[in-house]
mmCIF file of C-alpha atoms in Angstrom:
data_model
loop_
_atom_site.group_PDB
_atom_site.id
_atom_site.type_symbol
_atom_site.label_atom_id
_atom_site.label_comp_id
_atom_site.label_asym_id
_atom_site.label_seq_id
_atom_site.Cartn_x
_atom_site.Cartn_y
_atom_site.Cartn_z
ATOM 1 C CA UNK A 7 169.290 140.119 196.814
ATOM 2 C CA UNK A 8 166.604 139.878 193.852
ATOM 3 C CA UNK A 9 168.679 139.845 190.973
ATOM 4 C CA UNK A 10 167.742 140.743 187.180
ATOM 5 C CA UNK A 11 170.013 140.965 184.019
ATOM 6 C CA UNK A 12 169.803 143.349 181.153
ATOM 7 C CA UNK A 13 171.129 142.640 177.951
ATOM 8 C CA UNK A 14 172.217 146.014 176.396
ATOM 9 C CA UNK A 15 173.372 146.436 172.825
ATOM 10 C CA UNK A 16 173.889 149.261 170.482
ATOM 11 C CA UNK A 17 170.535 149.102 168.414
ATOM 12 C CA UNK A 18 170.134 149.455 164.882
ATOM 13 C CA UNK A 19 167.728 150.599 162.139
ATOM 14 C CA UNK A 20 167.277 146.969 160.715
ATOM 15 C CA UNK A 21 164.791 145.257 162.808
ATOM 16 C CA UNK A 22 166.696 142.034 162.403
ATOM 17 C CA UNK A 23 169.748 143.153 164.167
ATOM 18 C CA UNK A 24 168.277 142.419 167.845
ATOM 19 C CA UNK A 25 167.900 138.703 167.004
ATOM 20 C CA UNK A 26 171.248 137.793 168.806
ATOM 21 C CA UNK A 27 170.208 139.413 172.077
ATOM 22 C CA UNK A 28 167.261 136.980 171.775
ATOM 23 C CA UNK A 29 169.352 134.264 171.199
ATOM 24 C CA UNK A 30 171.350 134.884 173.980
ATOM 25 C CA UNK A 31 168.404 135.482 176.254
ATOM 26 C CA UNK A 32 167.202 131.799 175.494
ATOM 27 C CA UNK A 33 170.218 130.425 176.472
ATOM 28 C CA UNK A 34 170.494 132.545 179.697
ATOM 29 C CA UNK A 35 166.882 131.385 180.491
ATOM 30 C CA UNK A 36 167.845 127.592 179.848
ATOM 31 C CA UNK A 37 170.456 128.020 182.037
ATOM 32 C CA UNK A 38 168.667 130.098 184.806
ATOM 33 C CA UNK A 39 164.932 129.815 184.467
ATOM 34 C CA UNK A 40 163.850 131.666 187.467
ATOM 35 C CA UNK A 41 166.263 134.799 186.241
ATOM 36 C CA UNK A 42 164.664 137.732 184.615
ATOM 37 C CA UNK A 43 166.261 139.156 181.695
ATOM 38 C CA UNK A 44 165.356 142.168 179.607
ATOM 39 C CA UNK A 45 166.864 144.006 176.842
ATOM 40 C CA UNK A 46 167.701 147.320 176.142
ATOM 41 C CA UNK A 47 169.330 149.890 173.479
ATOM 42 C CA UNK A 48 171.108 152.837 173.527
ATOM 43 C CA UNK A 49 169.625 154.412 170.330
ATOM 44 C CA UNK A 50 167.401 152.928 167.143
ATOM 45 C CA UNK A 51 165.690 150.502 169.234
ATOM 46 C CA UNK A 52 163.428 150.123 172.177
ATOM 47 C CA UNK A 53 163.347 149.932 174.840
ATOM 48 C CA UNK A 54 165.994 152.083 176.328
ATOM 49 C CA UNK A 55 167.930 151.338 179.358
ATOM 50 C CA UNK A 56 165.986 153.736 181.627
ATOM 51 C CA UNK A 57 162.711 152.029 180.906
ATOM 52 C CA UNK A 58 164.153 148.505 181.602
ATOM 53 C CA UNK A 59 165.457 149.519 184.419
ATOM 54 C CA UNK A 60 162.405 150.908 185.728
ATOM 55 C CA UNK A 61 160.551 147.923 184.829
ATOM 56 C CA UNK A 62 162.644 145.806 186.887
ATOM 57 C CA UNK A 63 162.831 148.287 190.063
ATOM 58 C CA UNK A 64 159.030 148.120 189.792
ATOM 59 C CA UNK A 65 158.931 144.587 190.094
ATOM 60 C CA UNK A 66 161.050 144.400 193.172
ATOM 61 C CA UNK A 67 164.490 143.660 191.724
ATOM 62 C CA UNK A 68 167.339 145.003 193.868
ATOM 63 C CA UNK A 69 170.252 144.209 192.082
ATOM 64 C CA UNK A 70 170.459 144.878 188.381
ATOM 65 C CA UNK A 71 173.198 143.576 186.205
ATOM 66 C CA UNK A 72 173.786 145.571 182.978
ATOM 67 C CA UNK A 73 175.790 143.431 180.324
ATOM 68 C CA UNK A 74 176.795 145.869 177.569
ATOM 69 C CA UNK A 75 176.925 143.602 174.455
ATOM 70 C CA UNK A 76 179.841 145.650 172.872
ATOM 71 C CA UNK A 77 182.826 144.381 171.513
ATOM 72 C CA UNK A 78 184.963 147.306 173.236
ATOM 73 C CA UNK A 79 184.578 150.356 175.515
ATOM 74 C CA UNK A 80 184.434 153.173 173.281
ATOM 75 C CA UNK A 81 182.797 156.699 173.465
ATOM 76 C CA UNK A 82 179.374 154.970 174.404
ATOM 77 C CA UNK A 83 180.697 152.937 177.034
ATOM 78 C CA UNK A 84 182.767 155.115 178.447
ATOM 79 C CA UNK A 85 180.566 158.185 178.597
ATOM 80 C CA UNK A 86 177.027 157.713 177.476
ATOM 81 C CA UNK A 87 176.407 154.324 179.633
ATOM 82 C CA UNK A 88 177.936 155.657 182.890
ATOM 83 C CA UNK A 89 175.354 158.698 182.413
ATOM 84 C CA UNK A 90 172.474 156.370 181.799
ATOM 85 C CA UNK A 91 173.376 154.002 184.919
ATOM 86 C CA UNK A 92 174.247 157.266 187.367
ATOM 87 C CA UNK A 93 170.539 158.429 186.209
ATOM 88 C CA UNK A 94 169.295 155.312 186.939
ATOM 89 C CA UNK A 95 170.918 154.958 190.200
ATOM 90 C CA UNK A 96 169.822 158.308 191.368
ATOM 91 C CA UNK A 97 166.349 157.124 190.821
ATOM 92 C CA UNK A 98 166.358 153.986 192.432
ATOM 93 C CA UNK A 99 168.963 154.497 195.093
ATOM 94 C CA UNK A 100 168.029 151.321 196.894
ATOM 95 C CA UNK A 101 168.983 149.253 193.848
ATOM 96 C CA UNK A 102 172.469 148.012 193.221
ATOM 97 C CA UNK A 103 172.944 148.521 189.253
ATOM 98 C CA UNK A 104 176.349 147.316 188.155
ATOM 99 C CA UNK A 105 177.910 147.315 184.691
ATOM 100 C CA UNK A 106 179.403 144.248 183.563
ATOM 101 C CA UNK A 107 182.530 144.217 180.993
ATOM 102 C CA UNK A 108 181.845 144.269 177.365
ATOM 103 C CA UNK A 109 181.924 140.899 175.285
ATOM 104 C CA UNK A 110 185.963 141.743 174.337
ATOM 105 C CA UNK A 111 187.064 141.836 177.764
ATOM 106 C CA UNK A 112 185.454 138.078 179.034
ATOM 107 C CA UNK A 113 188.276 135.584 178.449
ATOM 108 C CA UNK A 114 185.890 132.887 177.675
ATOM 109 C CA UNK A 115 184.229 134.594 174.779
ATOM 110 C CA UNK A 116 187.522 135.612 173.387
ATOM 111 C CA UNK A 117 188.828 132.256 173.842
ATOM 112 C CA UNK A 118 185.916 130.607 172.268
ATOM 113 C CA UNK A 119 185.859 133.466 169.122
ATOM 114 C CA UNK A 120 189.559 132.189 168.432
ATOM 115 C CA UNK A 121 188.670 128.784 168.733
ATOM 116 C CA UNK A 122 185.884 129.147 166.062
ATOM 117 C CA UNK A 123 187.903 131.082 163.937
ATOM 118 C CA UNK A 124 190.878 128.730 163.945
ATOM 119 C CA UNK A 125 188.439 125.949 163.076
ATOM 120 C CA UNK A 126 187.018 128.145 160.165
ATOM 121 C CA UNK A 127 190.803 128.276 158.839
ATOM 122 C CA UNK A 128 190.991 124.172 158.104
ATOM 123 C CA UNK A 129 187.779 124.042 156.598
ATOM 124 C CA UNK B 9 194.940 127.105 149.378
ATOM 125 C CA UNK B 10 197.342 129.619 151.049
ATOM 126 C CA UNK B 11 194.737 131.460 153.810
ATOM 127 C CA UNK B 12 194.755 134.418 155.747
ATOM 128 C CA UNK B 13 192.196 136.094 158.218
ATOM 129 C CA UNK B 14 191.044 139.266 158.940
ATOM 130 C CA UNK B 15 189.677 140.474 161.651
ATOM 131 C CA UNK B 16 187.166 143.126 160.589
ATOM 132 C CA UNK B 17 185.687 145.428 163.242
ATOM 133 C CA UNK B 18 183.566 148.776 163.172
ATOM 134 C CA UNK B 19 186.616 151.007 164.767
ATOM 135 C CA UNK B 20 186.162 154.007 166.768
ATOM 136 C CA UNK B 21 187.532 157.153 167.919
ATOM 137 C CA UNK B 22 189.137 156.023 170.734
ATOM 138 C CA UNK B 23 192.189 154.246 170.363
ATOM 139 C CA UNK B 24 191.851 151.566 173.420
ATOM 140 C CA UNK B 25 188.735 150.183 171.293
ATOM 141 C CA UNK B 26 190.828 148.034 169.326
ATOM 142 C CA UNK B 27 192.253 146.036 171.880
ATOM 143 C CA UNK B 28 189.804 142.944 171.643
ATOM 144 C CA UNK B 29 190.993 142.515 168.264
ATOM 145 C CA UNK B 30 194.532 142.092 169.295
ATOM 146 C CA UNK B 31 193.272 139.936 172.490
ATOM 147 C CA UNK B 32 191.395 137.631 169.733
ATOM 148 C CA UNK B 33 194.743 137.874 167.490
ATOM 149 C CA UNK B 34 197.066 136.433 169.918
ATOM 150 C CA UNK B 35 194.710 133.745 170.987
ATOM 151 C CA UNK B 36 194.636 132.453 166.890
ATOM 152 C CA UNK B 37 198.170 132.901 166.980
ATOM 153 C CA UNK B 38 198.520 130.671 169.856
ATOM 154 C CA UNK B 39 196.664 128.228 168.298
ATOM 155 C CA UNK B 40 197.742 128.467 164.664
ATOM 156 C CA UNK B 41 200.768 129.800 164.642
ATOM 157 C CA UNK B 42 201.461 129.683 160.953
ATOM 158 C CA UNK B 43 198.163 131.637 160.015
ATOM 159 C CA UNK B 44 198.409 135.100 159.146
ATOM 160 C CA UNK B 45 195.980 137.312 160.499
ATOM 161 C CA UNK B 46 195.397 140.971 159.932
ATOM 162 C CA UNK B 47 192.855 143.427 161.718
ATOM 163 C CA UNK B 48 190.856 145.998 159.506
ATOM 164 C CA UNK B 49 188.126 148.706 160.187
ATOM 165 C CA UNK B 50 185.283 150.188 158.585
ATOM 166 C CA UNK B 51 185.827 153.549 159.935
ATOM 167 C CA UNK B 52 187.663 155.538 162.196
ATOM 168 C CA UNK B 53 190.780 153.348 162.188
ATOM 169 C CA UNK B 54 193.318 152.156 159.908
ATOM 170 C CA UNK B 55 193.996 149.990 158.053
ATOM 171 C CA UNK B 56 190.708 149.952 155.955
ATOM 172 C CA UNK B 57 189.737 146.228 154.478
ATOM 173 C CA UNK B 58 190.869 147.191 151.110
ATOM 174 C CA UNK B 59 194.381 147.693 152.398
ATOM 175 C CA UNK B 60 194.566 144.610 154.329
ATOM 176 C CA UNK B 61 193.376 142.429 151.436
ATOM 177 C CA UNK B 62 195.510 143.994 149.275
ATOM 178 C CA UNK B 63 199.040 143.209 151.797
ATOM 179 C CA UNK B 64 197.549 139.826 151.916
ATOM 180 C CA UNK B 65 196.942 139.097 148.108
ATOM 181 C CA UNK B 66 200.211 140.659 147.276
ATOM 182 C CA UNK B 67 202.013 138.386 149.843
ATOM 183 C CA UNK B 68 200.292 135.360 147.858
ATOM 184 C CA UNK B 69 197.500 134.458 149.843
ATOM 185 C CA UNK B 70 194.680 133.018 147.457
ATOM 186 C CA UNK B 71 191.918 132.601 150.358
ATOM 187 C CA UNK B 72 191.279 135.278 152.775
ATOM 188 C CA UNK B 73 188.577 134.755 155.291
ATOM 189 C CA UNK B 74 186.881 138.015 156.536
ATOM 190 C CA UNK B 75 185.685 137.870 160.397
ATOM 191 C CA UNK B 76 183.143 140.637 161.028
ATOM 192 C CA UNK B 77 183.743 141.280 164.579
ATOM 193 C CA UNK B 78 179.882 142.489 164.508
ATOM 194 C CA UNK B 79 177.005 141.502 167.298
ATOM 195 C CA UNK B 80 174.666 141.196 164.193
ATOM 196 C CA UNK B 81 174.284 142.232 160.555
ATOM 197 C CA UNK B 82 172.917 145.545 160.538
ATOM 198 C CA UNK B 83 173.433 147.930 157.467
ATOM 199 C CA UNK B 84 177.473 147.653 157.880
ATOM 200 C CA UNK B 85 177.208 144.176 157.209
ATOM 201 C CA UNK B 86 174.301 143.668 154.878
ATOM 202 C CA UNK B 87 175.329 146.811 152.478
ATOM 203 C CA UNK B 88 178.852 148.321 153.177
ATOM 204 C CA UNK B 89 180.799 145.181 153.739
ATOM 205 C CA UNK B 90 179.517 143.043 150.539
ATOM 206 C CA UNK B 91 180.449 146.349 148.743
ATOM 207 C CA UNK B 92 183.870 146.436 150.074
ATOM 208 C CA UNK B 93 184.157 142.783 149.720
ATOM 209 C CA UNK B 94 183.250 142.787 145.822
ATOM 210 C CA UNK B 95 185.641 145.782 145.335
ATOM 211 C CA UNK B 96 188.559 143.701 146.568
ATOM 212 C CA UNK B 97 187.139 140.516 144.808
ATOM 213 C CA UNK B 98 186.978 142.331 141.283
ATOM 214 C CA UNK B 99 190.735 143.708 141.907
ATOM 215 C CA UNK B 100 191.731 140.098 143.031
ATOM 216 C CA UNK B 101 190.003 137.472 141.008
ATOM 217 C CA UNK B 102 192.117 134.991 141.951
ATOM 218 C CA UNK B 103 191.797 135.444 145.547
ATOM 219 C CA UNK B 104 188.748 133.370 147.372
ATOM 220 C CA UNK B 105 187.380 136.243 149.508
ATOM 221 C CA UNK B 106 185.088 134.755 152.082
ATOM 222 C CA UNK B 107 182.727 136.624 154.928
ATOM 223 C CA UNK B 108 182.399 134.713 157.767
ATOM 224 C CA UNK B 109 179.087 135.040 160.174
ATOM 225 C CA UNK B 110 179.084 137.544 162.544
ATOM 226 C CA UNK B 111 179.746 136.835 166.370
ATOM 227 C CA UNK B 112 175.850 136.893 167.196
ATOM 228 C CA UNK B 113 175.445 134.175 164.822
ATOM 229 C CA UNK B 114 178.144 131.838 166.077
ATOM 230 C CA UNK B 115 176.662 129.141 168.358
ATOM 231 C CA UNK B 116 179.778 128.593 170.465
ATOM 232 C CA UNK B 117 180.273 132.387 171.096
ATOM 233 C CA UNK B 118 176.619 132.731 172.163
ATOM 234 C CA UNK B 119 176.530 129.950 174.547
ATOM 235 C CA UNK B 120 179.986 130.931 176.200
ATOM 236 C CA UNK B 121 178.628 134.375 176.621
ATOM 237 C CA UNK B 122 175.139 132.989 178.162
ATOM 238 C CA UNK B 123 177.479 130.937 180.334
ATOM 239 C CA UNK B 124 179.420 133.549 181.608
ATOM 240 C CA UNK B 125 176.687 135.905 182.530
ATOM 241 C CA UNK B 126 174.251 133.233 184.132
ATOM 242 C CA UNK B 127 177.475 132.894 186.251
ATOM 243 C CA UNK B 128 177.877 136.337 187.030
ATOM 244 C CA UNK B 129 174.196 136.653 188.209
ATOM 245 C CA UNK B 130 175.330 134.226 191.015
ATOM 246 C CA UNK B 131 178.279 135.890 192.292
#
């Protein structure tokens, strides 16, 4: 499989809002230099998810992991995102598109957040 | 100083959305059993920030750390939250109220997110 990753976030009107996605992207690039990593947004920012998937499928990737950089599954992740993925899946039946869990369901991320906060309390 | 922590998130219509806050709260309780940790929300969920601060100040806490569980500072963190904190600070001048950085500005959280995502690519 030729795998690619999409960092998918809500988006905001403020252009600086996307900075953390690029920080995560740089960190992944340091760990997996050969992996193609794109960003995508639900609203306010570009590109939308469909455009990132199109670019990756067009470049021959046949496994696309969507990492939703959301705290928890609310209306967006329960309704909007599955619909977007279904549309992309219909368009590219030969590509395996997988939705990863949101940040608040990843134990390692929760642990690290709790560690950091517990440390701040003592400062 | 008698310190307390508030886990502050956007909120959503879906009641399950708040689950990650409680997961983080449990993890902090395991690390700092004596620390009082409250949750608060900007919209859709209760309590609002003012109510959590009132409860903590009323219980004698004189240092309240607000941890914004947002990916990045957009309109909410740049405008709404400073205003809420200023209102709380005016109401409780003897309490030091500090806003911590959002998740996307915490290096340890970014590192752990990148580690986890880099690992998923190989599965």
